[in-house]
Amino acid sequence: MKDIQMVDLSTQYLKIKPAIDDAINSVFQSSTFIGGVEVESFSSELASYLNTTHVIPCANGTDALQIALMALDLKSGDEVITPSFTYIATTEVIALLGLTPVFVEVDPSTFCISPEAIENAITSRTKAIVPVHLFGQAADLNAIMSIANKHNLFVIEDNAQAIGSDFHLNDGSVQKTGTLGHIGCTSFFPSKNLGCYGDGGALYTNDAKLAKKIKMIANHGQEKKYVHDIVGCNSRLDAIQAAILRIKLRQLDNYIDARRAVAAAYDNAFAQIPGVEIPFRNVYSKHVFHQYTLKLTLYDRAALQAHLKDAGIPTMIYYPIAAHRQNMFSHFKLNDINLPISDELCSQVLSLPIHTELDEEQLSYIIENFKSFFK
Ligand SMILES: *Cc1c(COP(=O)(O)O)cnc(C)c1O
């Protein structure tokens, strides 16, 4: 049996090697390493996959979130509502820009930001909400968009873990996650569901004015070369990564199916174990399983991790410390905020290996060893 890894990018590469190698070679031959046809083609192919009008590529997912916030013309001290149970990048960029992160609770079953908690946190300084579609499952955008519309707030979707997921709106229509808020943000970090072979990211929007502003910000605040109207940054997806992503975008739906098949097998095997909660699946979105994350309510998580490690099975804790407890935010004086659900999740969650190349033999081996801990 092949070694079990959290992600297996090398086996995945070998399956598409000829196409990837050709694509990289053609970039070398053209010597257009920044911008050019690969970046343009990828942007328009991703826009068409997502059924959105504007895709603006950038250097990574954290930059995408930063640029999105920069595009909203917020003032220092304006409040941005964000879940505390998320990857740090979501919340870090808020503080980096001199805005105030307002950490709120997540739903204990979906792990995504709670609409009620958002509503309770709104003040006269609130300007934006950043929901995170955590582990590949969408936050409740029906509720979130209606709160945002009522209070005139921007919504920036952190879609880094859920690209390709479908969202079912109350009106019966279906759209890709990331295209329902004002701006969607994605990361192409190698282990993401659509990953490149380095760093990469993108923003998407249906709003032409925002798209123009985002494009300028990502390119030193210029529209015309050497004419800089606003303060921006330098954030680009390079041509080699774009060429790789064009190949991998064609596989994205297959990759999602493979992840969902692994999740279904795990669900089936673990659903009946008392004290082990399999991932909840909401009715309004398609879970694309960036992570397969269990909640352990009765067991010693460290002991289970050690048991699996002894069998050569890696596991991860996403995330061990909630954002509002991180020292980087200590100047916001968060001592009196109380987010017991987020804290409890940090102590209970465990993510198992899930990726596009996990084979039957590996899957059975993981399931068997997982179950043997509970005998
Ligand atoms: C990966 C990730 C990011 C950041 O993406 P990078 O490309 O690593 O900068 C942001 N938010 C979430 C939820 C992520 O999973």
CSV table of C-alpha atoms and ligand atoms in Angstrom, one decimal:
chain,number,residue,atom,x,y,z
A,1,MET,CA,0.0,0.0,0.0
A,2,LYS,CA,1.2,3.5,-0.8
A,3,ASP,CA,1.9,5.8,2.2
A,4,ILE,CA,-1.1,7.7,3.4
A,5,GLN,CA,-0.8,11.5,3.3
A,6,MET,CA,-3.3,14.3,4.1
A,7,VAL,CA,-3.0,15.2,0.4
A,8,ASP,CA,-1.2,13.4,-2.4
A,9,LEU,CA,-0.2,16.0,-5.0
A,10,SER,CA,2.4,13.9,-6.7
A,11,THR,CA,0.1,11.0,-7.7
A,12,GLN,CA,-2.4,13.6,-8.9
A,13,TYR,CA,0.3,15.2,-11.0
A,14,LEU,CA,1.4,11.9,-12.6
A,15,LYS,CA,-2.1,11.5,-14.0
A,16,ILE,CA,-2.1,14.8,-15.8
A,17,LYS,CA,1.7,15.0,-16.4
A,18,PRO,CA,1.8,15.2,-20.2
A,19,ALA,CA,-0.7,18.1,-20.3
A,20,ILE,CA,0.9,20.0,-17.4
A,21,ASP,CA,4.4,19.5,-18.8
A,22,ASP,CA,3.3,20.8,-22.2
A,23,ALA,CA,1.6,23.8,-20.7
A,24,ILE,CA,4.7,24.7,-18.6
A,25,ASN,CA,7.0,24.2,-21.6
A,26,SER,CA,4.9,26.5,-23.8
A,27,VAL,CA,5.2,29.2,-21.1
A,28,PHE,CA,9.0,28.7,-21.1
A,29,GLN,CA,9.1,29.0,-24.9
A,30,SER,CA,6.9,32.1,-25.0
A,31,SER,CA,9.0,33.6,-22.2
A,32,THR,CA,5.9,35.6,-21.1
A,33,PHE,CA,6.2,34.9,-17.4
A,34,ILE,CA,4.0,37.7,-16.1
A,35,GLY,CA,0.6,38.4,-17.6
A,36,GLY,CA,-0.1,37.3,-21.1
A,37,VAL,CA,-2.4,34.9,-22.8
A,38,GLU,CA,-2.3,32.1,-20.1
A,39,VAL,CA,-3.4,34.5,-17.4
A,40,GLU,CA,-6.1,36.0,-19.5
A,41,SER,CA,-7.4,32.7,-20.7
A,42,PHE,CA,-7.5,31.2,-17.2
A,43,SER,CA,-9.3,34.2,-15.9
A,44,SER,CA,-12.0,34.0,-18.5
A,45,GLU,CA,-12.3,30.2,-18.2
A,46,LEU,CA,-12.7,30.5,-14.5
A,47,ALA,CA,-15.3,33.2,-15.0
A,48,SER,CA,-17.3,31.0,-17.2
A,49,TYR,CA,-17.0,28.0,-14.9
A,50,LEU,CA,-18.3,30.1,-12.0
A,51,ASN,CA,-20.8,31.9,-14.2
A,52,THR,CA,-19.6,35.3,-13.1
A,53,THR,CA,-18.6,38.3,-15.1
A,54,HIS,CA,-15.2,39.3,-13.7
A,55,VAL,CA,-12.3,37.2,-12.4
A,56,ILE,CA,-9.2,39.1,-11.3
A,57,PRO,CA,-6.2,36.8,-10.5
A,58,CYS,CA,-3.7,37.7,-7.8
A,59,ALA,CA,-0.8,36.3,-5.9
A,60,ASN,CA,-2.5,34.3,-3.2
A,61,GLY,CA,-5.8,33.9,-1.2
A,62,THR,CA,-4.7,36.2,1.6
A,63,ASP,CA,-4.0,39.0,-0.9
A,64,ALA,CA,-7.4,38.4,-2.5
A,65,LEU,CA,-9.1,39.0,0.9
A,66,GLN,CA,-6.9,42.1,1.5
A,67,ILE,CA,-7.6,43.5,-2.0
A,68,ALA,CA,-11.3,42.9,-1.6
A,69,LEU,CA,-11.4,44.9,1.6
A,70,MET,CA,-9.2,47.7,0.1
A,71,ALA,CA,-11.8,48.0,-2.7
A,72,LEU,CA,-14.6,48.9,-0.4
A,73,ASP,CA,-13.3,52.3,0.7
A,74,LEU,CA,-13.5,51.6,4.4
A,75,LYS,CA,-12.2,53.9,7.0
A,76,SER,CA,-9.9,53.1,9.9
A,77,GLY,CA,-11.9,51.7,12.8
A,78,ASP,CA,-14.8,50.5,10.6
A,79,GLU,CA,-16.0,47.1,11.7
A,80,VAL,CA,-15.9,43.9,9.7
A,81,ILE,CA,-17.8,40.9,11.1
A,82,THR,CA,-15.9,37.5,10.7
A,83,PRO,CA,-16.1,34.1,12.2
A,84,SER,CA,-13.4,33.3,14.8
A,85,PHE,CA,-13.3,29.6,13.9
A,86,THR,CA,-11.4,30.0,10.5
A,87,TYR,CA,-7.9,30.1,9.0
A,88,ILE,CA,-6.1,33.1,10.3
A,89,ALA,CA,-5.8,34.9,6.9
A,90,THR,CA,-9.5,35.7,6.9
A,91,THR,CA,-9.2,37.8,10.0
A,92,GLU,CA,-5.6,39.0,9.8
A,93,VAL,CA,-6.2,41.2,6.7
A,94,ILE,CA,-8.9,43.1,8.5
A,95,ALA,CA,-6.5,44.1,11.3
A,96,LEU,CA,-3.7,44.7,8.7
A,97,LEU,CA,-5.8,47.4,7.0
A,98,GLY,CA,-6.6,49.2,10.3
A,99,LEU,CA,-10.1,47.9,10.4
A,100,THR,CA,-11.7,46.3,13.4
A,101,PRO,CA,-12.4,42.6,13.3
A,102,VAL,CA,-15.6,41.7,15.1
A,103,PHE,CA,-15.4,38.0,15.9
A,104,VAL,CA,-18.6,36.1,16.1
A,105,GLU,CA,-19.7,32.6,16.7
A,106,VAL,CA,-20.2,29.8,14.2
A,107,ASP,CA,-23.0,27.3,13.9
A,108,PRO,CA,-22.0,24.2,15.9
A,109,SER,CA,-23.1,21.8,13.1
A,110,THR,CA,-21.9,23.5,9.9
A,111,PHE,CA,-18.9,25.2,11.5
A,112,CYS,CA,-19.8,28.3,9.4
A,113,ILE,CA,-20.6,31.8,10.6
A,114,SER,CA,-24.0,32.0,12.4
A,115,PRO,CA,-26.5,34.5,10.8
A,116,GLU,CA,-28.0,35.2,14.3
A,117,ALA,CA,-24.5,36.0,15.6
A,118,ILE,CA,-24.0,38.4,12.7
A,119,GLU,CA,-27.2,40.2,13.3
A,120,ASN,CA,-26.4,40.6,17.1
A,121,ALA,CA,-23.0,42.1,16.3
A,122,ILE,CA,-24.1,44.8,13.9
A,123,THR,CA,-23.4,48.4,15.1
A,124,SER,CA,-23.4,51.8,13.3
A,125,ARG,CA,-19.7,51.1,12.4
A,126,THR,CA,-20.3,47.8,10.8
A,127,LYS,CA,-19.4,47.9,7.1
A,128,ALA,CA,-18.8,44.4,5.9
A,129,ILE,CA,-19.3,40.7,6.6
A,130,VAL,CA,-16.7,38.0,5.6
A,131,PRO,CA,-18.4,34.6,5.7
A,132,VAL,CA,-16.1,31.6,5.3
A,133,HIS,CA,-17.3,28.5,3.4
A,134,LEU,CA,-15.3,26.3,5.8
A,135,PHE,CA,-14.0,22.9,4.9
A,136,GLY,CA,-15.9,23.1,1.6
A,137,GLN,CA,-19.4,23.7,2.8
A,138,ALA,CA,-21.2,27.1,2.3
A,139,ALA,CA,-22.2,29.4,5.0
A,140,ASP,CA,-26.0,30.3,5.0
A,141,LEU,CA,-25.8,32.9,2.2
A,142,ASN,CA,-29.6,33.2,2.0
A,143,ALA,CA,-29.7,34.5,5.5
A,144,ILE,CA,-26.4,36.4,5.3
A,145,MET,CA,-27.3,38.3,2.1
A,146,SER,CA,-30.7,39.3,3.5
A,147,ILE,CA,-29.1,40.7,6.6
A,148,ALA,CA,-26.5,42.5,4.5
A,149,ASN,CA,-29.2,44.0,2.3
A,150,LYS,CA,-31.2,45.1,5.2
A,151,HIS,CA,-28.2,46.9,6.9
A,152,ASN,CA,-26.5,48.0,3.7
A,153,LEU,CA,-23.3,45.9,4.3
A,154,PHE,CA,-20.8,44.4,1.9
A,155,VAL,CA,-20.3,40.7,1.8
A,156,ILE,CA,-16.9,39.2,0.9
A,157,GLU,CA,-17.1,35.5,0.6
A,158,ASP,CA,-13.9,33.6,1.7
A,159,ASN,CA,-14.3,30.8,-0.9
A,160,ALA,CA,-10.7,29.5,-0.5
A,161,GLN,CA,-12.0,26.0,0.7
A,162,ALA,CA,-15.2,25.8,-1.4
A,163,ILE,CA,-14.4,26.6,-5.0
A,164,GLY,CA,-16.8,24.6,-7.2
A,165,SER,CA,-19.5,24.3,-4.6
A,166,ASP,CA,-23.1,25.0,-5.7
A,167,PHE,CA,-25.4,27.2,-3.6
A,168,HIS,CA,-29.2,26.9,-3.7
A,169,LEU,CA,-30.9,30.2,-3.3
A,170,ASN,CA,-34.3,30.7,-1.7
A,171,ASP,CA,-35.7,31.6,-5.1
A,172,GLY,CA,-34.8,28.2,-6.4
A,173,SER,CA,-31.8,29.2,-8.5
A,174,VAL,CA,-28.4,27.7,-8.1
A,175,GLN,CA,-25.1,29.6,-8.2
A,176,LYS,CA,-21.5,28.8,-7.5
A,177,THR,CA,-20.3,29.9,-4.0
A,178,GLY,CA,-18.2,33.0,-4.2
A,179,THR,CA,-20.5,34.7,-6.7
A,180,LEU,CA,-23.4,35.6,-4.4
A,181,GLY,CA,-21.7,38.3,-2.2
A,182,HIS,CA,-20.2,41.5,-3.6
A,183,ILE,CA,-16.8,39.9,-4.0
A,184,GLY,CA,-15.6,36.2,-3.8
A,185,CYS,CA,-12.0,35.3,-2.8
A,186,THR,CA,-10.1,32.1,-3.7
A,187,SER,CA,-6.7,30.6,-3.0
A,188,PHE,CA,-4.9,28.3,-5.4
A,189,PHE,CA,-2.5,27.1,-2.7
A,190,PRO,CA,-1.3,23.6,-3.8
A,191,SER,CA,-3.5,21.6,-1.4
A,192,LYS,CA,-6.7,23.6,-2.1
A,193,ASN,CA,-9.4,21.9,-4.2
A,194,LEU,CA,-8.2,23.8,-7.2
A,195,GLY,CA,-4.5,24.2,-6.4
A,196,CYS,CA,-1.5,25.3,-8.5
A,197,TYR,CA,2.2,24.4,-8.1
A,198,GLY,CA,3.1,27.5,-6.0
A,199,ASP,CA,1.1,30.4,-4.8
A,200,GLY,CA,-2.0,31.9,-6.5
A,201,GLY,CA,-5.4,33.4,-5.8
A,202,ALA,CA,-8.3,35.3,-7.4
A,203,LEU,CA,-11.2,37.6,-6.7
A,204,TYR,CA,-14.5,37.5,-8.5
A,205,THR,CA,-17.4,39.9,-8.8
A,206,ASN,CA,-20.4,40.7,-10.9
A,207,ASP,CA,-19.9,44.4,-10.2
A,208,ALA,CA,-18.1,46.2,-13.0
A,209,LYS,CA,-17.1,49.1,-10.8
A,210,LEU,CA,-15.7,46.9,-8.1
A,211,ALA,CA,-13.9,44.8,-10.8
A,212,LYS,CA,-12.1,47.9,-12.2
A,213,LYS,CA,-11.1,49.0,-8.7
A,214,ILE,CA,-9.8,45.5,-7.8
A,215,LYS,CA,-7.8,45.3,-11.0
A,216,MET,CA,-6.2,48.7,-10.2
A,217,ILE,CA,-5.4,47.9,-6.6
A,218,ALA,CA,-3.7,44.6,-7.5
A,219,ASN,CA,-1.6,46.6,-10.0
A,220,HIS,CA,-0.1,49.5,-8.0
A,221,GLY,CA,-3.3,51.5,-8.2
A,222,GLN,CA,-2.8,52.1,-11.9
A,223,GLU,CA,-5.1,51.8,-14.9
A,224,LYS,CA,-2.7,53.5,-17.3
A,225,LYS,CA,1.0,52.6,-16.9
A,226,TYR,CA,2.9,55.0,-14.6
A,227,VAL,CA,-0.3,56.8,-13.6
A,228,HIS,CA,-1.2,55.8,-10.1
A,229,ASP,CA,-4.6,57.0,-8.8
A,230,ILE,CA,-4.9,55.1,-5.6
A,231,VAL,CA,-2.6,53.2,-3.2
A,232,GLY,CA,-2.5,49.6,-4.3
A,233,CYS,CA,-0.1,46.7,-4.2
A,234,ASN,CA,1.7,44.3,-6.5
A,235,SER,CA,-0.3,41.0,-6.5
A,236,ARG,CA,-0.1,38.8,-9.6
A,237,LEU,CA,-0.8,35.2,-10.6
A,238,ASP,CA,2.2,34.2,-12.8
A,239,ALA,CA,1.8,32.7,-16.2
A,240,ILE,CA,3.2,29.3,-15.3
A,241,GLN,CA,0.6,28.9,-12.5
A,242,ALA,CA,-2.1,30.1,-14.8
A,243,ALA,CA,-1.2,27.5,-17.4
A,244,ILE,CA,-1.2,24.8,-14.7
A,245,LEU,CA,-4.6,26.0,-13.4
A,246,ARG,CA,-6.1,25.9,-16.9
A,247,ILE,CA,-5.4,22.2,-17.0
A,248,LYS,CA,-6.5,21.6,-13.5
A,249,LEU,CA,-9.8,23.6,-13.8
A,250,ARG,CA,-10.9,21.0,-16.4
A,251,GLN,CA,-10.5,18.4,-13.7
A,252,LEU,CA,-12.1,20.3,-10.8
A,253,ASP,CA,-15.5,18.6,-11.0
A,254,ASN,CA,-13.9,15.2,-11.1
A,255,TYR,CA,-11.7,16.2,-8.2
A,256,ILE,CA,-14.8,17.2,-6.2
A,257,ASP,CA,-16.5,13.9,-7.0
A,258,ALA,CA,-13.5,12.0,-5.8
A,259,ARG,CA,-13.5,13.9,-2.5
A,260,ARG,CA,-17.2,13.4,-2.0
A,261,ALA,CA,-16.8,9.7,-2.6
A,262,VAL,CA,-14.2,9.5,0.2
A,263,ALA,CA,-16.5,11.5,2.5
A,264,ALA,CA,-19.4,9.2,1.7
A,265,ALA,CA,-17.3,6.2,2.6
A,266,TYR,CA,-16.2,7.8,5.9
A,267,ASP,CA,-19.7,8.9,6.7
A,268,ASN,CA,-21.0,5.4,6.2
A,269,ALA,CA,-18.3,3.8,8.4
A,270,PHE,CA,-18.4,6.3,11.3
A,271,ALA,CA,-22.0,7.4,11.5
A,272,GLN,CA,-22.9,4.8,14.2
A,273,ILE,CA,-20.0,5.4,16.6
A,274,PRO,CA,-21.3,7.2,19.7
A,275,GLY,CA,-19.4,10.4,20.5
A,276,VAL,CA,-18.2,10.7,16.9
A,277,GLU,CA,-20.1,13.3,14.8
A,278,ILE,CA,-19.7,13.0,11.1
A,279,PRO,CA,-19.8,16.3,9.0
A,280,PHE,CA,-23.2,17.8,8.9
A,281,ARG,CA,-24.5,18.5,5.4
A,282,ASN,CA,-26.7,21.6,5.0
A,283,VAL,CA,-29.5,21.5,2.5
A,284,TYR,CA,-28.6,24.7,0.7
A,285,SER,CA,-25.1,23.8,-0.7
A,286,LYS,CA,-23.0,21.1,-2.1
A,287,HIS,CA,-20.2,20.1,0.3
A,288,VAL,CA,-17.0,19.9,-1.7
A,289,PHE,CA,-15.0,18.4,1.2
A,290,HIS,CA,-11.8,20.4,1.2
A,291,GLN,CA,-11.5,18.8,4.6
A,292,TYR,CA,-13.3,15.8,6.2
A,293,THR,CA,-13.6,17.1,9.8
A,294,LEU,CA,-15.2,15.0,12.6
A,295,LYS,CA,-16.3,16.3,16.0
A,296,LEU,CA,-15.2,14.1,18.9
A,297,THR,CA,-17.5,14.7,21.8
A,298,LEU,CA,-16.7,11.8,24.1
A,299,TYR,CA,-13.2,10.8,23.3
A,300,ASP,CA,-9.6,11.8,23.9
A,301,ARG,CA,-8.6,13.3,20.6
A,302,ALA,CA,-4.9,13.2,21.3
A,303,ALA,CA,-5.1,9.4,22.0
A,304,LEU,CA,-7.0,8.8,18.8
A,305,GLN,CA,-4.5,10.8,16.8
A,306,ALA,CA,-1.7,8.8,18.4
A,307,HIS,CA,-3.5,5.5,17.6
A,308,LEU,CA,-3.8,6.5,14.0
A,309,LYS,CA,-0.3,7.9,13.8
A,310,ASP,CA,1.1,4.5,15.0
A,311,ALA,CA,-0.7,2.9,12.0
A,312,GLY,CA,0.9,5.5,9.6
A,313,ILE,CA,-2.3,7.6,9.3
A,314,PRO,CA,-1.8,11.3,9.5
A,315,THR,CA,-4.5,13.6,10.9
A,316,MET,CA,-4.7,17.3,11.4
A,317,ILE,CA,-6.5,19.8,13.7
A,318,TYR,CA,-8.1,22.6,11.8
A,319,TYR,CA,-8.0,24.8,13.8
A,320,PRO,CA,-6.5,24.4,17.3
A,321,ILE,CA,-6.9,28.0,18.4
A,322,ALA,CA,-9.8,30.3,17.5
A,323,ALA,CA,-8.8,33.6,15.9
A,324,HIS,CA,-10.1,35.8,18.8
A,325,ARG,CA,-7.6,34.1,21.1
A,326,GLN,CA,-4.6,34.8,19.0
A,327,ASN,CA,-2.0,37.3,20.4
A,328,MET,CA,-1.9,39.2,17.1
A,329,PHE,CA,-5.3,40.7,18.1
A,330,SER,CA,-4.5,41.4,21.7
A,331,HIS,CA,-4.6,45.2,21.1
A,332,PHE,CA,-8.3,44.8,20.3
A,333,LYS,CA,-8.9,44.0,24.0
A,334,LEU,CA,-11.0,40.9,23.3
A,335,ASN,CA,-10.9,39.6,26.8
A,336,ASP,CA,-14.6,40.0,27.4
A,337,ILE,CA,-15.7,38.3,24.2
A,338,ASN,CA,-17.0,34.8,24.8
A,339,LEU,CA,-17.3,32.4,21.9
A,340,PRO,CA,-17.8,29.0,23.6
A,341,ILE,CA,-18.8,27.2,20.4
A,342,SER,CA,-15.6,28.2,18.6
A,343,ASP,CA,-13.5,27.3,21.6
A,344,GLU,CA,-15.2,23.9,21.9
A,345,LEU,CA,-14.7,23.1,18.2
A,346,CYS,CA,-11.0,23.9,18.6
A,347,SER,CA,-10.9,21.2,21.3
A,348,GLN,CA,-13.0,18.6,19.5
A,349,VAL,CA,-12.4,18.7,15.7
A,350,LEU,CA,-10.2,16.2,13.9
A,351,SER,CA,-9.6,16.1,10.1
A,352,LEU,CA,-8.8,12.9,8.3
A,353,PRO,CA,-6.9,12.4,5.1
A,354,ILE,CA,-9.1,13.3,2.1
A,355,HIS,CA,-7.9,14.0,-1.4
A,356,THR,CA,-8.4,13.0,-5.0
A,357,GLU,CA,-6.0,10.1,-5.0
A,358,LEU,CA,-7.0,8.1,-1.9
A,359,ASP,CA,-7.5,4.5,-3.2
A,360,GLU,CA,-9.8,1.8,-1.9
A,361,GLU,CA,-7.0,0.0,-0.1
A,362,GLN,CA,-5.9,3.1,1.7
A,363,LEU,CA,-9.5,4.1,2.5
A,364,SER,CA,-10.4,0.7,4.0
A,365,TYR,CA,-7.1,0.7,6.0
A,366,ILE,CA,-7.9,4.1,7.5
A,367,ILE,CA,-11.5,3.1,8.3
A,368,GLU,CA,-10.5,-0.2,9.9
A,369,ASN,CA,-7.8,1.5,12.1
A,370,PHE,CA,-10.1,4.3,13.0
A,371,LYS,CA,-12.8,1.9,14.1
A,372,SER,CA,-10.4,-0.3,16.1
A,373,PHE,CA,-9.8,2.6,18.5
A,374,PHE,CA,-13.4,2.4,19.7
A,375,LYS,CA,-13.5,-1.4,20.3
B,1,LIG,C1,-6.0,28.9,2.3
B,1,LIG,C2,-6.9,29.9,2.9
B,1,LIG,C3,-6.7,31.3,2.8
B,1,LIG,C4,-5.4,31.9,2.3
B,1,LIG,O1,-4.9,31.5,1.1
B,1,LIG,P1,-3.4,31.6,0.8
B,1,LIG,O2,-3.3,31.4,-0.7
B,1,LIG,O3,-2.7,30.6,1.6
B,1,LIG,O4,-2.9,33.0,1.1
B,1,LIG,C5,-7.7,32.2,3.3
B,1,LIG,N1,-8.8,31.7,3.9
B,1,LIG,C6,-9.1,30.4,4.0
B,1,LIG,C7,-10.3,29.9,4.6
B,1,LIG,C8,-8.1,29.4,3.5
B,1,LIG,O5,-8.4,28.1,3.7
